[in-house]
C-alpha positions as a printed NumPy array, in Angstrom:
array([[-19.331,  48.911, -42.261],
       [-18.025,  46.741, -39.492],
       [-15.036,  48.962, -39.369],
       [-17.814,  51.753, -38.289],
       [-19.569,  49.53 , -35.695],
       [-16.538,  48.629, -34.283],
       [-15.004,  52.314, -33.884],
       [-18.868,  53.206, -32.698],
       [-18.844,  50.645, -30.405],
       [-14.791,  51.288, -28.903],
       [-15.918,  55.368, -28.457],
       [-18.714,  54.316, -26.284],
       [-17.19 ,  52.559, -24.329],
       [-14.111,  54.467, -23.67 ],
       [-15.633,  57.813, -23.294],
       [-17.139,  57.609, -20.313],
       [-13.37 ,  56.822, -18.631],
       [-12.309,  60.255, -19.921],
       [-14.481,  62.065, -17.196],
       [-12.733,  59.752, -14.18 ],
       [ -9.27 ,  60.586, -15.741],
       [-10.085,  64.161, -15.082],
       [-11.685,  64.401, -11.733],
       [ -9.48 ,  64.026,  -8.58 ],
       [ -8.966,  64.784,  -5.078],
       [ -7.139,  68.501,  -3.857],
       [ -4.119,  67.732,  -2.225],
       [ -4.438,  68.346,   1.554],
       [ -2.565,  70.937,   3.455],
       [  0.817,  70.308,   5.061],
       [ -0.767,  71.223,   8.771],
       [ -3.106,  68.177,   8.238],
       [ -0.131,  65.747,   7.487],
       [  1.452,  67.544,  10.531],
       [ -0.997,  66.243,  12.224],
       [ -1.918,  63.253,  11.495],
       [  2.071,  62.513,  11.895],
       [  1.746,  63.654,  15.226],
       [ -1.176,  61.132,  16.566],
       [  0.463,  58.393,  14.777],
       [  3.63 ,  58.803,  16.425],
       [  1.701,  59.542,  20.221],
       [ -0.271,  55.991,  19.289],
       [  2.868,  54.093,  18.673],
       [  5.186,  55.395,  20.687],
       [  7.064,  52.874,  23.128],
       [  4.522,  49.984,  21.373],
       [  7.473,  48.568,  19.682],
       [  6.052,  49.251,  16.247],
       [  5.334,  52.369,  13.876],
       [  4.331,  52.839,  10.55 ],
       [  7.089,  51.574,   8.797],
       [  8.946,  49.502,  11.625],
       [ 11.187,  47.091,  10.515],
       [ 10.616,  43.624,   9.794],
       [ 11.811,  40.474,   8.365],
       [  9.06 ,  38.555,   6.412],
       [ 11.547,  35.692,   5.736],
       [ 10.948,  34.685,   9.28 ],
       [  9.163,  31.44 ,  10.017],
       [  7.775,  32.428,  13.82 ],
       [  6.188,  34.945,  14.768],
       [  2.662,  36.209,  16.322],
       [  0.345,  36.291,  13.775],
       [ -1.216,  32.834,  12.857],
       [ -2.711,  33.932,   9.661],
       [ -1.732,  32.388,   6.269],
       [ -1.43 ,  34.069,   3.103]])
């Protein structure tokens, strides 16, 4: 009997999370990548910095004052 609560219980629950497993987002088009690339690099560029720019987070100084 508990057995059958329990399972009753565990199904309810976990059902609902079936319908987010299957629902997504379309992957976008190349061209919109392209271009999204392309205003990234015009914003950066000569700013000393980019989306991955390099960076040594070993270093004591620096400009940011924040403290994680």
């Amino acid at each position: 009997m508990k057995a059958n609560i329990l399972a009753a219980i565990i199904t309810a629950t976990l059902l609902p999370l079936t319908a987010y497993a299957g629902s997504g987002h379309d992957n976008v088009a190349d061209s919109v990548i392209k271009k999204q690339r392309a205003l990234l690099e015009k914003n950066t560029d000569g700013k000393g910095f980019g989306p991955q720019s390099p960076r040594d987070i070993d270093t004591i100084k620096g400009m940011n004052a924040r403290d994680f």
